[in-house]
Amino acid sequence: MTTPVPTSRSDQAATLPTTPQGTVTQPSHHQPDNRTKRRNATTAVNSGEAEQRSPMRTISNLDLLVNRDWLNQMHCRTMQLLAMAGRCTPAVDLLMYRALEPTHDIHHHCHARQEDRWSYPCHYVNEEDLGLLGLAVDSTPKVDLADAAAFLRAAIDADRPVSFYAPRGHFDFWVDRMRRDGTRPDEYFLLHSFMCCGITADAREVLIVDTTSAGNLHPFVVAFDVFTSAYPADPDRWFLICQSLRQFRATPDVGAIETRYIDWLDGFRDGFEVYDVIADSFAGERDRFPEWYRRPSLNSLVLLAGSRDFFRRFLAHTTHDAGIVSAFAANADLLVTLLDETTRLQNGMSATSADELRGMLAAMKSRERQALRALQTDLRRLTAGRRSGRLLRPSGDRNGDTR
């Protein structure tokens, strides 16, 4: 899957509000900013407007569309595909069988290349693994403006959310977010993946489901005029790489996922030296990187904490020793603590000293090494003369969280 651009931030999981009839509870938003001459990108609810509103047709089960990337580590499109997958199947956690990201890859991306975390090419939520869950990615490289309304309506009629890339600076709710988050003005018009979950009968409004500054997945009603007014000046950057998920099988191929997990873990090697790099670099990053989302240590720690959180969700569906599963869960929690402490220290708000934080990082490196050795030893125990199905036990509800 092509994920070419980074996005602004979005954080932890939440579900979408719906009425019992399944129509969307629309939030109110800011009015147009006349100083920047932007068109209003969202439609207010309960604002007393006199005109008759055309009914919004939405996908079913909006409440099952959940942001599982609660630490905001993923590229926007990857997060959306994961949310779509969770709406389709309760076995979505099985996608995380190799979520234990190699720390040398994280070091290379965040420190050597100084890229932000949203452009990191994570090793999970890919088309092959989605296929093992019975899900296919349908992709259209480009949709012209003249065909956009019909294209979006066809996806909604098929009961499938559809994502497309567009410049985020044309959407008022994104501009508001970027201002609050301290995004650099020269980054306002980067591409972002927008997930459409509804369209009105007259095609004058669409329902975009996106993350808020607080990290919740939330419905935003966007006037189609936003598209028609912005598209002509920049047509090559609108409605790009449109993707949706199609379920072709109701149950996951557990045996194939188990085989892939065994092969991956058996060959996984990591010295976890990234913790040494973070210890050497975090103290001076605030001066070198004024924008918090550009700091290598914070990006590394978010990727570490997020990937470990995803991996522990997978482990909860295995027959691995309970103590080992608990150790990985504890490591994921401790990494969130490390992330919080590093953020506070860089902002001068932490009671933890730099030396104490370095000690915590060294301890985390040791814990990761021990947990990996124990897991690989336990894998050899479980696979000695194994039969298919002994290792995985998929279960749980779609909105469940094993944290």
Coordinates of C-alpha atoms in Angstrom, one line a residue, residues 123-387:
H123 CA 5.4 -4.1 9.1
Y124 CA 1.7 -4.8 9.9
V125 CA -1.7 -3.9 8.4
N126 CA -0.6 -4.8 4.9
E127 CA -2.6 -6.2 2.0
E128 CA -1.3 -9.8 2.3
D129 CA -2.1 -10.0 6.0
L130 CA -5.5 -8.4 5.5
G131 CA -6.2 -11.2 3.0
L132 CA -5.6 -13.8 5.7
L133 CA -8.5 -12.1 7.7
G134 CA -10.7 -12.5 4.6
L135 CA -10.4 -8.8 3.6
A136 CA -9.3 -7.4 0.2
V137 CA -8.1 -3.8 -0.4
D138 CA -9.9 -2.3 -3.5
S139 CA -7.9 0.6 -4.8
T140 CA -8.5 3.3 -7.4
P141 CA -5.4 5.4 -8.2
K142 CA -7.3 8.7 -9.0
V143 CA -10.9 9.9 -9.2
D144 CA -11.8 13.1 -11.2
L145 CA -14.0 15.7 -9.6
A146 CA -16.8 15.0 -12.1
D147 CA -16.9 11.4 -10.9
A148 CA -16.3 12.0 -7.2
A149 CA -19.9 12.1 -6.0
A150 CA -20.9 9.0 -7.9
F151 CA -17.7 7.2 -6.7
L152 CA -18.4 8.0 -3.0
R153 CA -22.0 7.2 -3.3
A154 CA -21.2 3.8 -4.8
A155 CA -18.9 3.0 -1.8
I156 CA -21.6 4.0 0.7
D157 CA -24.3 2.0 -1.1
A158 CA -22.0 -1.0 -0.9
D159 CA -21.7 -0.3 2.9
R160 CA -18.0 0.4 2.7
P161 CA -16.0 3.4 4.1
V162 CA -13.7 4.7 1.4
S163 CA -10.5 6.7 2.0
F164 CA -8.9 9.2 -0.4
Y165 CA -6.0 11.6 -0.2
A166 CA -6.5 15.4 -0.5
P167 CA -4.6 18.5 0.8
R168 CA -5.7 18.9 4.5
G169 CA -5.5 22.7 4.5
H170 CA -8.9 23.0 2.7
F171 CA -10.8 21.5 5.6
D172 CA -11.7 23.8 8.4
F173 CA -11.6 21.2 11.1
W174 CA -8.1 20.2 10.1
V175 CA -6.9 23.9 10.1
D176 CA -8.3 24.3 13.6
R177 CA -6.4 21.1 14.7
M178 CA -3.1 22.2 13.2
R179 CA -3.3 25.6 14.8
R180 CA -3.9 24.0 18.2
D181 CA -1.2 21.4 17.7
G182 CA 1.5 23.9 16.6
T183 CA 1.9 22.5 13.1
R184 CA 4.2 24.6 10.9
P185 CA 2.3 26.8 8.4
D186 CA 4.3 25.4 5.5
E187 CA 2.9 21.9 6.4
Y188 CA -0.8 22.9 6.3
F189 CA -1.4 21.6 2.8
L190 CA 0.3 18.3 3.0
L191 CA -1.8 15.4 1.8
H192 CA -4.0 13.6 4.4
S193 CA -6.1 10.5 4.0
F194 CA -9.8 11.4 4.5
M195 CA -12.3 8.5 5.2
C196 CA -15.8 9.0 3.8
C197 CA -18.6 7.2 5.6
G198 CA -21.7 8.9 4.2
I199 CA -23.1 11.2 1.5
T200 CA -26.4 13.1 1.2
A201 CA -29.0 12.2 -1.4
D202 CA -28.3 15.4 -3.2
A203 CA -24.5 15.0 -2.9
R204 CA -24.2 18.4 -1.3
E205 CA -22.6 17.1 1.8
V206 CA -20.4 14.1 2.8
L207 CA -19.6 12.6 6.1
I208 CA -15.9 12.5 6.8
V209 CA -14.8 10.4 9.9
D210 CA -11.5 11.6 11.2
T211 CA -9.5 12.0 14.4
T212 CA -9.8 15.2 16.5
S213 CA -7.0 16.9 18.5
A214 CA -8.2 14.9 21.5
G215 CA -7.7 11.7 19.4
N216 CA -11.3 10.6 19.0
L217 CA -12.7 9.3 15.8
H218 CA -15.4 11.8 15.1
P219 CA -17.9 12.6 12.2
F220 CA -17.5 15.8 10.3
V221 CA -20.1 16.9 7.8
V222 CA -18.3 18.5 4.9
A223 CA -19.9 20.6 2.1
F224 CA -19.1 19.2 -1.3
D225 CA -18.5 22.8 -2.3
V226 CA -15.2 22.4 -0.5
F227 CA -14.1 19.9 -3.1
T228 CA -15.4 21.8 -6.1
S229 CA -13.8 25.1 -5.1
A230 CA -10.4 23.7 -4.2
Y231 CA -10.0 20.9 -6.8
P232 CA -9.5 23.0 -10.0
A233 CA -6.4 24.8 -8.6
D234 CA -4.7 21.5 -7.6
P235 CA -6.4 18.6 -9.4
D236 CA -3.4 16.3 -9.2
R237 CA -3.5 16.2 -5.4
W238 CA -7.2 15.4 -4.9
F239 CA -9.0 12.0 -4.7
L240 CA -5.7 10.1 -4.9
I241 CA -5.3 6.4 -4.0
C242 CA -8.9 5.8 -3.0
Q243 CA -9.2 2.6 -1.0
S244 CA -11.8 0.5 0.8
L245 CA -12.0 -3.0 2.3
R246 CA -14.1 -5.8 0.8
Q247 CA -14.8 -8.8 3.0
F248 CA -14.6 -12.0 0.9
R249 CA -14.5 -14.6 3.7
A250 CA -16.1 -14.5 7.1
T251 CA -13.4 -16.2 9.1
P252 CA -9.6 -15.7 9.3
D253 CA -7.1 -18.2 8.0
V254 CA -5.8 -18.9 11.5
G255 CA -3.4 -21.7 10.3
A256 CA -1.7 -19.4 7.8
I257 CA -1.4 -16.6 10.4
E258 CA 0.1 -19.0 12.9
T259 CA 2.6 -20.2 10.4
R260 CA 3.7 -16.7 9.5
Y261 CA 4.0 -15.8 13.2
I262 CA 6.2 -18.8 13.9
D263 CA 8.4 -18.1 10.9
W264 CA 8.7 -14.4 11.8
L265 CA 9.4 -14.9 15.5
D266 CA 11.9 -17.7 14.9
G267 CA 14.0 -15.4 12.7
F268 CA 13.5 -12.2 14.7
R269 CA 16.7 -10.6 16.1
D270 CA 17.2 -7.3 17.9
G271 CA 19.8 -5.8 20.2
F272 CA 17.5 -3.0 21.3
E273 CA 20.4 -0.4 20.9
V274 CA 17.8 2.3 20.1
Y275 CA 17.4 2.8 23.9
D276 CA 21.1 3.8 24.0
V277 CA 20.6 6.3 21.2
I278 CA 17.6 7.9 22.9
A279 CA 19.6 8.2 26.1
D280 CA 22.3 10.0 24.3
S281 CA 20.1 12.4 22.3
F282 CA 16.9 13.3 24.2
A283 CA 18.3 16.1 26.3
G284 CA 19.2 18.5 23.5
E285 CA 16.3 17.9 21.2
R286 CA 14.0 20.6 22.3
D287 CA 16.5 23.3 21.1
R288 CA 17.2 21.5 17.8
F289 CA 13.6 20.6 17.0
P290 CA 11.1 23.3 18.2
E291 CA 8.2 21.3 16.9
W292 CA 7.6 18.5 19.3
Y293 CA 6.4 16.1 16.5
R294 CA 9.8 16.4 14.9
R295 CA 11.9 15.2 17.9
P296 CA 13.6 11.8 17.1
S297 CA 13.4 10.5 20.7
L298 CA 9.7 11.2 21.0
N299 CA 9.0 9.7 17.6
S300 CA 11.1 6.6 18.5
L301 CA 9.3 6.2 21.8
V302 CA 5.9 6.5 20.3
L303 CA 6.7 3.9 17.7
L304 CA 8.2 1.6 20.4
A305 CA 5.2 2.0 22.8
G306 CA 2.6 1.7 20.1
S307 CA 4.1 -1.3 18.4
R308 CA 4.5 -3.1 21.8
D309 CA 0.9 -2.3 22.6
F310 CA -0.3 -3.8 19.3
F311 CA 1.9 -6.9 19.9
R312 CA 0.5 -7.5 23.3
R313 CA -3.0 -7.4 21.9
F314 CA -1.9 -10.2 19.5
L315 CA -0.3 -12.2 22.3
A316 CA -3.5 -12.2 24.3
H317 CA -4.9 -14.5 21.5
T318 CA -2.1 -17.0 21.9
T319 CA -1.4 -20.0 24.2
H320 CA 2.0 -18.5 25.2
D321 CA 2.9 -18.7 28.9
A322 CA 0.8 -16.3 30.8
G323 CA 3.8 -14.8 32.6
I324 CA 5.5 -14.0 29.3
V325 CA 2.3 -12.4 28.0
S326 CA 2.1 -10.3 31.1
A327 CA 5.8 -9.3 30.8
F328 CA 5.1 -7.9 27.3
A329 CA 2.0 -6.1 28.6
A330 CA 4.1 -4.6 31.4
N331 CA 6.8 -3.5 28.9
A332 CA 4.2 -1.7 26.8
D333 CA 2.8 0.1 29.8
L334 CA 6.3 1.1 30.9
L335 CA 7.1 2.5 27.5
V336 CA 4.1 4.8 27.7
T337 CA 5.5 6.0 31.1
L338 CA 8.9 6.5 29.4
L339 CA 7.3 8.5 26.6
D340 CA 5.4 10.7 29.2
E341 CA 8.5 11.3 31.3
T342 CA 10.7 12.2 28.2
T343 CA 8.0 14.6 27.0
R344 CA 7.8 16.3 30.4
L345 CA 11.5 16.5 30.8
Q346 CA 12.0 18.0 27.4
N347 CA 9.4 20.6 28.3
G348 CA 10.9 21.3 31.7
M349 CA 7.9 19.8 33.6
S350 CA 9.3 16.6 35.0
A351 CA 10.5 15.8 38.5
T352 CA 12.6 13.0 36.9
S353 CA 16.2 14.0 36.2
A354 CA 18.0 13.3 32.9
D355 CA 20.2 10.7 34.6
E356 CA 17.2 8.9 36.1
L357 CA 15.5 8.8 32.7
R358 CA 18.7 7.3 31.2
G359 CA 18.5 4.6 33.9
M360 CA 14.9 3.9 33.0
L361 CA 15.9 3.6 29.3
A362 CA 18.7 1.1 30.2
A363 CA 16.3 -0.9 32.3
M364 CA 13.8 -0.9 29.4
K365 CA 16.5 -2.3 27.0
S366 CA 17.2 -5.1 29.5
R367 CA 13.5 -5.9 29.9
E368 CA 13.0 -6.1 26.1
R369 CA 15.9 -8.5 25.7
Q370 CA 14.7 -10.8 28.5
A371 CA 11.1 -10.8 27.2
L372 CA 12.2 -11.6 23.6
R373 CA 14.4 -14.5 24.8
A374 CA 11.6 -15.9 26.9
L375 CA 9.1 -15.6 24.1
Q376 CA 11.3 -17.4 21.6
T377 CA 12.0 -20.1 24.1
D378 CA 8.3 -20.5 24.8
L379 CA 7.7 -20.7 21.0
R380 CA 10.0 -23.7 20.7
R381 CA 8.1 -25.4 23.5
L382 CA 4.8 -24.8 21.9
T383 CA 5.9 -25.8 18.4
A384 CA 7.7 -29.0 19.3
G385 CA 5.7 -31.6 17.4
R386 CA 2.9 -29.0 17.1
R387 CA -0.4 -29.4 15.2

